[in-house]
Short mmCIF file of C-alpha atoms and ligand atoms in Angstrom, two decimals:
data_model
loop_
_atom_site.label_atom_id
_atom_site.label_comp_id
_atom_site.label_asym_id
_atom_site.label_seq_id
_atom_site.Cartn_x
_atom_site.Cartn_y
_atom_site.Cartn_z
CA MET A 1 237.91 -11.26 108.01
CA THR A 2 239.62 -9.61 110.98
CA ARG A 3 237.43 -8.60 113.89
CA THR A 4 237.99 -5.40 115.79
CA ARG A 5 239.51 -5.87 119.23
CA GLU A 6 236.20 -4.80 120.79
CA ASP A 7 234.10 -7.23 118.74
CA PHE A 8 236.48 -10.04 119.60
CA ILE A 9 236.17 -9.34 123.35
CA ASP A 10 232.37 -9.39 122.97
CA ASP A 11 232.45 -12.72 121.09
CA LEU A 12 234.78 -14.32 123.62
CA THR A 13 232.72 -13.00 126.54
CA LEU A 14 229.49 -14.35 125.09
CA THR A 15 231.08 -17.72 124.29
CA LEU A 16 232.45 -17.99 127.82
CA LEU A 17 229.07 -17.08 129.34
CA TYR A 18 227.47 -19.77 127.17
CA LEU A 19 230.04 -22.46 128.01
CA THR A 20 229.96 -21.83 131.76
CA ARG A 21 226.19 -21.39 132.07
CA PHE A 22 224.13 -23.42 134.51
CA ASN A 23 220.48 -23.84 135.42
CA ASP A 24 218.96 -21.28 137.72
CA SER A 25 217.72 -23.82 140.24
CA GLU A 26 216.69 -21.21 142.79
CA GLY A 27 214.58 -19.23 140.35
CA SER A 28 213.47 -21.09 137.25
CA PRO A 29 215.57 -24.09 136.25
CA PHE A 30 214.89 -23.54 132.56
CA ASN A 31 216.56 -20.12 132.59
CA GLU A 32 220.28 -20.51 132.08
CA ILE A 33 222.42 -18.27 134.17
CA ALA A 34 226.13 -17.44 133.97
CA TRP A 35 228.48 -15.50 136.21
CA LYS A 36 229.65 -12.36 134.56
CA ASN A 37 233.30 -11.56 134.20
CA TYR A 38 234.75 -8.11 134.54
CA ALA A 39 234.65 -6.85 130.97
CA PHE A 40 231.85 -4.47 131.99
CA GLU A 41 231.68 -2.69 128.66
CA ALA A 42 231.38 -6.01 126.81
CA ILE A 43 228.56 -7.06 129.18
CA LYS A 44 226.78 -3.80 128.49
CA ARG A 45 227.06 -4.26 124.73
CA LEU A 46 225.86 -7.89 124.86
CA ASP A 47 222.93 -6.71 126.97
CA ASN A 48 222.09 -3.91 124.54
CA ASP A 49 222.21 -6.40 121.65
CA ASP A 50 219.74 -8.66 123.53
CA LEU A 51 222.27 -11.51 123.65
CA ILE A 52 222.08 -11.61 127.46
CA VAL A 53 219.76 -10.13 130.07
CA ASN A 54 221.43 -8.27 132.88
CA PRO A 55 218.82 -8.44 135.67
CA LYS A 56 219.82 -5.07 137.08
CA ARG A 57 220.43 -3.25 133.85
CA GLY A 58 221.91 0.19 134.34
CA MET A 59 222.27 -0.10 138.11
CA ILE A 60 225.65 0.65 139.62
CA ASP A 61 225.61 -2.35 141.98
CA GLY A 62 224.50 -4.66 139.11
CA CYS A 63 224.08 -8.43 139.54
CA LYS A 64 226.96 -10.86 139.42
CA TYR A 65 225.10 -12.98 136.94
CA ALA A 66 223.28 -12.68 133.62
CA TYR A 67 220.71 -14.73 131.74
CA LEU A 68 221.37 -15.91 128.22
CA THR A 69 218.67 -15.08 125.70
CA GLU A 70 217.71 -17.43 122.86
CA LYS A 71 219.44 -15.04 120.47
CA GLY A 72 222.60 -15.14 122.64
CA ARG A 73 222.58 -18.91 122.84
CA LYS A 74 222.27 -19.17 119.06
CA LYS A 75 225.08 -16.71 118.43
CA ALA A 76 227.35 -18.47 120.96
CA ARG A 77 226.78 -21.76 119.16
CA GLU A 78 227.70 -20.16 115.83
CA LEU A 79 230.85 -18.74 117.41
CA LEU A 80 231.83 -22.14 118.79
CA ARG A 81 231.54 -23.62 115.30
CA GLU A 82 233.61 -20.75 113.94
CA PHE A 83 236.26 -21.31 116.64
CA GLY A 84 236.22 -25.05 115.88
CA ALA A 85 235.35 -25.78 119.52
CA GLU A 86 233.00 -28.45 120.87
CA ASP A 87 229.57 -27.68 122.33
CA TYR A 88 227.80 -29.79 124.98
CA PRO A 89 227.21 -33.26 123.42
CA LEU A 90 223.42 -32.83 123.49
CA TYR A 91 223.64 -29.65 121.44
CA GLU A 92 226.20 -31.16 119.06
CA ARG A 93 223.81 -33.96 118.24
CA PHE A 94 220.28 -32.51 118.51
CA ASP A 95 218.60 -29.56 116.92
CA PHE A 96 215.52 -28.13 118.66
CA ARG A 97 212.99 -26.52 116.35
CA THR A 98 209.32 -26.18 115.42
CA ILE A 99 207.74 -29.17 113.70
CA ARG A 100 207.22 -29.08 109.93
CA PRO A 101 203.80 -29.98 108.46
CA GLU A 102 205.26 -32.98 106.60
CA GLU A 103 206.51 -34.43 109.91
CA GLY A 104 202.97 -35.08 111.22
CA GLU A 105 203.02 -38.76 110.34
CA GLU A 106 206.37 -39.31 112.08
CA ALA A 107 205.19 -37.49 115.25
CA ALA A 108 201.95 -39.52 115.28
CA LYS A 109 203.96 -42.76 115.14
CA ILE A 110 206.19 -41.63 118.03
CA GLU A 111 203.09 -40.88 120.13
CA GLN A 112 201.88 -44.47 119.61
CA ILE A 113 205.29 -45.82 120.65
CA CYS A 114 205.58 -43.62 123.75
CA PHE A 115 202.10 -44.02 125.22
CA PRO A 116 199.81 -47.00 125.81
CA PRO A 117 196.67 -47.05 123.61
CA ASN A 118 194.39 -45.60 126.32
CA GLU A 119 196.69 -42.56 126.80
CA ALA A 120 198.06 -41.92 123.29
CA CYS A 121 196.48 -39.27 121.09
CA THR A 122 195.29 -40.74 117.82
CA PRO A 123 197.28 -39.95 114.65
CA GLU A 124 194.31 -37.93 113.35
CA ARG A 125 194.29 -35.72 116.44
CA ILE A 126 198.02 -35.19 116.38
CA LYS A 127 197.85 -34.13 112.73
CA GLU A 128 194.83 -31.93 113.39
CA ARG A 129 196.73 -30.23 116.24
CA ILE A 130 199.76 -29.67 114.01
CA GLY A 131 197.36 -28.10 111.50
CA VAL A 132 196.24 -25.41 113.97
CA ALA A 133 199.19 -25.04 116.36
CA SER A 134 202.36 -26.28 114.66
CA ASP A 135 204.42 -23.55 116.37
CA LEU A 136 203.55 -25.16 119.71
CA PHE A 137 205.24 -28.41 118.70
CA LEU A 138 208.92 -28.44 119.58
CA VAL A 139 210.88 -31.33 118.09
CA ALA A 140 214.38 -32.63 118.90
CA ILE A 141 216.04 -33.65 115.64
CA ASP A 142 218.85 -36.19 115.61
CA CYS A 143 221.39 -34.54 113.30
CA GLU A 144 223.46 -37.73 113.25
CA ASN A 145 220.56 -39.85 112.04
CA ASP A 146 219.24 -38.25 108.90
CA GLY A 147 217.06 -35.67 110.64
CA LYS A 148 215.01 -38.24 112.54
CA ILE A 149 212.71 -36.91 115.27
CA ALA A 150 214.01 -38.22 118.60
CA GLY A 151 211.30 -36.62 120.69
CA PHE A 152 208.84 -33.77 120.89
CA LEU A 153 206.74 -31.64 123.21
CA ASN A 154 203.42 -30.15 122.21
CA GLY A 155 200.52 -28.13 123.52
CA ILE A 156 197.86 -25.58 122.66
CA ALA A 157 197.39 -22.00 123.86
CA THR A 158 194.42 -20.75 125.86
CA ASP A 159 193.41 -18.10 128.38
CA GLU A 160 192.05 -20.84 130.66
CA TYR A 161 194.04 -21.78 133.76
CA LYS A 162 192.89 -25.31 134.52
CA PHE A 163 193.34 -28.41 132.45
CA ARG A 164 190.35 -30.24 130.98
CA ASP A 165 190.33 -33.30 128.74
CA GLU A 166 188.74 -31.45 125.83
CA PHE A 167 192.16 -29.88 125.19
CA PHE A 168 193.28 -33.35 124.09
CA THR A 169 190.40 -33.87 121.71
CA ASP A 170 189.38 -30.46 120.41
CA ALA A 171 192.15 -28.56 118.61
CA SER A 172 189.74 -25.71 117.90
CA LEU A 173 190.16 -24.66 121.56
CA HIS A 174 193.58 -23.33 120.54
CA LYS A 175 193.73 -19.54 120.89
CA GLU A 176 196.85 -18.28 119.18
CA ASP A 177 197.56 -15.43 121.61
CA GLY A 178 196.41 -17.36 124.71
CA LYS A 179 198.39 -16.56 127.86
CA ASN A 180 198.76 -20.15 128.98
CA ILE A 181 199.85 -23.36 127.29
CA MET A 182 198.16 -26.66 128.02
CA ILE A 183 200.88 -29.26 127.46
CA LEU A 184 199.47 -32.30 125.67
CA GLY A 185 202.45 -34.59 125.43
CA LEU A 186 206.15 -35.07 126.09
CA ASP A 187 207.51 -37.93 123.98
CA VAL A 188 211.08 -39.24 123.77
CA LEU A 189 211.70 -42.40 121.74
CA PRO A 190 212.99 -45.26 123.93
CA GLU A 191 216.43 -45.37 122.29
CA TYR A 192 217.01 -41.68 123.12
CA ARG A 193 215.94 -41.74 126.76
CA LYS A 194 218.04 -41.04 129.88
CA GLN A 195 220.37 -38.58 128.13
CA GLY A 196 218.64 -35.41 129.24
CA LEU A 197 216.60 -34.94 126.06
CA GLY A 198 213.22 -34.79 127.86
CA ARG A 199 214.54 -32.11 130.20
CA GLU A 200 216.07 -30.15 127.36
CA LEU A 201 212.80 -30.22 125.40
CA VAL A 202 210.95 -28.85 128.43
CA TYR A 203 213.55 -26.13 129.13
CA ASN A 204 213.71 -25.06 125.49
CA TYR A 205 209.93 -24.95 125.33
CA CYS A 206 209.71 -22.86 128.52
CA ARG A 207 212.25 -20.34 127.27
CA ARG A 208 210.61 -20.09 123.87
CA GLU A 209 207.14 -19.51 125.34
CA GLN A 210 208.55 -17.12 127.93
CA ALA A 211 210.04 -15.08 125.08
CA ARG A 212 206.59 -15.10 123.44
CA GLY A 213 205.14 -13.54 126.57
CA ARG A 214 203.16 -16.55 127.84
CA GLU A 215 202.42 -16.75 131.54
CA ARG A 216 202.13 -20.39 132.43
CA LEU A 217 202.48 -23.98 131.24
CA VAL A 218 199.96 -26.48 132.62
CA LEU A 219 200.11 -30.26 132.29
CA THR A 220 198.69 -33.44 133.71
CA CYS A 221 200.75 -36.48 134.59
CA LEU A 222 200.51 -39.76 136.42
CA GLN A 223 201.79 -40.00 140.00
CA ASN A 224 205.03 -41.64 138.84
CA LYS A 225 206.04 -38.55 136.81
CA VAL A 226 205.40 -35.93 139.52
CA LYS A 227 208.97 -36.14 140.77
CA MET A 228 210.39 -35.69 137.27
CA TYR A 229 208.33 -32.57 136.55
CA THR A 230 209.12 -31.19 140.02
CA LYS A 231 212.81 -31.44 139.06
CA PHE A 232 211.99 -29.43 135.94
CA GLY A 233 210.49 -26.64 138.12
CA PHE A 234 206.77 -27.52 137.92
CA VAL A 235 204.51 -27.34 140.98
CA ASP A 236 202.09 -30.16 141.84
CA ARG A 237 198.52 -28.79 142.17
CA GLY A 238 196.98 -32.08 143.26
CA GLU A 239 194.34 -34.14 141.52
CA ALA A 240 193.48 -32.92 138.03
CA ASN A 241 190.02 -32.55 136.53
CA SER A 242 190.83 -35.36 134.10
CA SER A 243 189.87 -38.95 133.58
CA TRP A 244 191.90 -39.37 130.39
CA GLY A 245 192.45 -43.06 129.61
CA GLY A 246 190.41 -43.98 132.71
CA GLU A 247 193.27 -42.95 135.02
CA LYS A 248 193.95 -40.52 137.87
CA TRP A 249 196.10 -37.51 136.98
CA HIS A 250 198.00 -34.79 138.77
CA GLU A 251 197.81 -31.23 137.53
CA MET A 252 201.16 -29.42 137.52
CA ASP A 253 202.16 -25.98 136.32
CA ILE A 254 205.09 -23.64 135.96
CA SER A 255 205.00 -19.86 135.86
CA LEU A 256 206.97 -18.18 133.08
CA SER A 257 206.20 -14.58 133.86
CA VAL A 258 207.78 -13.85 137.24
CA LEU A 259 211.15 -15.34 136.57
CA ARG A 260 213.03 -12.97 134.37
CA PRO A 261 213.00 -9.25 133.96
CA ALA A 262 211.68 -7.87 130.67
C1 LIG B 301 209.30 -39.40 130.43
C2 LIG B 301 210.26 -39.18 129.28
C3 LIG B 301 209.77 -38.02 128.41
C4 LIG B 301 211.64 -38.83 129.85
O1 LIG B 301 212.54 -38.54 128.81
P1 LIG B 301 214.12 -38.63 129.00
O2 LIG B 301 214.74 -38.00 127.82
O3 LIG B 301 214.52 -40.03 129.30
O4 LIG B 301 214.30 -37.73 130.31
P2 LIG B 301 215.67 -37.07 130.82
O5 LIG B 301 216.81 -37.92 130.43
O6 LIG B 301 215.70 -35.65 130.38
O7 LIG B 301 215.49 -37.12 132.39
C5 LIG B 301 215.28 -35.97 133.15
C6 LIG B 301 215.03 -36.33 134.60
O8 LIG B 301 213.79 -37.00 134.75
C7 LIG B 301 213.94 -38.27 135.34
N1 LIG B 301 213.09 -39.23 134.62
C8 LIG B 301 213.19 -39.55 133.33
N2 LIG B 301 212.26 -40.47 133.00
C9 LIG B 301 211.54 -40.73 134.13
C10 LIG B 301 210.46 -41.59 134.42
N3 LIG B 301 209.92 -42.39 133.49
N4 LIG B 301 209.98 -41.59 135.68
C11 LIG B 301 210.53 -40.80 136.64
N5 LIG B 301 211.58 -39.97 136.41
C12 LIG B 301 212.08 -39.93 135.17
C13 LIG B 301 215.40 -38.65 135.12
O9 LIG B 301 215.87 -39.50 136.13
C14 LIG B 301 216.09 -37.31 135.12
O10 LIG B 301 216.40 -36.88 136.42
P3 LIG B 301 217.94 -36.78 136.91
O11 LIG B 301 218.56 -35.75 136.03
O12 LIG B 301 217.83 -36.35 138.32
O13 LIG B 301 218.50 -38.13 136.69
C15 LIG B 301 210.41 -40.45 128.39
O14 LIG B 301 210.77 -41.52 129.22
C16 LIG B 301 209.14 -40.82 127.64
O15 LIG B 301 208.91 -40.33 126.54
N6 LIG B 301 208.30 -41.69 128.26
C17 LIG B 301 207.04 -42.09 127.66
C18 LIG B 301 206.06 -40.97 127.55
C19 LIG B 301 205.81 -40.26 128.87
O16 LIG B 301 205.62 -40.89 129.92
N7 LIG B 301 205.82 -38.91 128.83
C20 LIG B 301 205.56 -38.06 129.98
C21 LIG B 301 204.10 -38.05 130.17
S1 LIG B 301 203.49 -37.00 131.36
#
């Protein structure tokens, strides 16, 4: 089917924004930013279609950059496939999506591989959590390996601001429309580590929860992971109110609400 000239300019503009995007390290690293080109009308149409967010929508001295929305990212990936062009290797290989109920067993096994026995959540608790908050489990699927889960990130929603260990053990604390997410585990299988998958899980999760209107993600981690989460944009709040596994934890959080215009 032939596209109109206008539609083709829009598709090319979106694809170019997607391919040249980078992380907004001065604002929120998980928001992907791209410099706009000069097809102003195309930018306006992409903005109106919610494929990008123009931070100064409608203003004459508009910004030089735009944020890609989840919808825009998805459409750009479809266009790349249509054009027969390559995506970033991570996106060629992995699919990021919500966990399926039948994947509970697999996720529970990964948790036991990734964490020592005193830190890992038991298979029963993982499955119980999936039962009440499956949409807060984000999995990275290896498309080149029969749909195997390579890693996942999970949490539960609440209106509370501080972490407490009961979030690990009591899935009934989950409040579907809670403003904050207590992150309960980031797991990447050893054979998939050091390729950026952990970071991508966190960024995808942040963008997804931001789009759902959540305010904040809160997590606890050991001292040796503080630097990693700081790179992801989290702020270290000092010692956490947690004695999980008999260890000392840091509480860290990231704000989702102040970083992008509605
Ligand atoms: C921690 C973990 C999730 C990282 O996953 P990964 O896919 O290897 O991470 P990435 O490749 O996305 O790395 C992102 C950044 O974090 C850093 N990082 C990764 N693992 C780290 C670790 N164990 N300690 C400190 N920094 C680490 C990387 O160097 C990288 O930074 P760079 O881009 O400047 O090089 C993974 O090693 C894992 O599942 N470990 C066991 C479970 C665990 O500890 N989870 C976190 C609990 S709070």
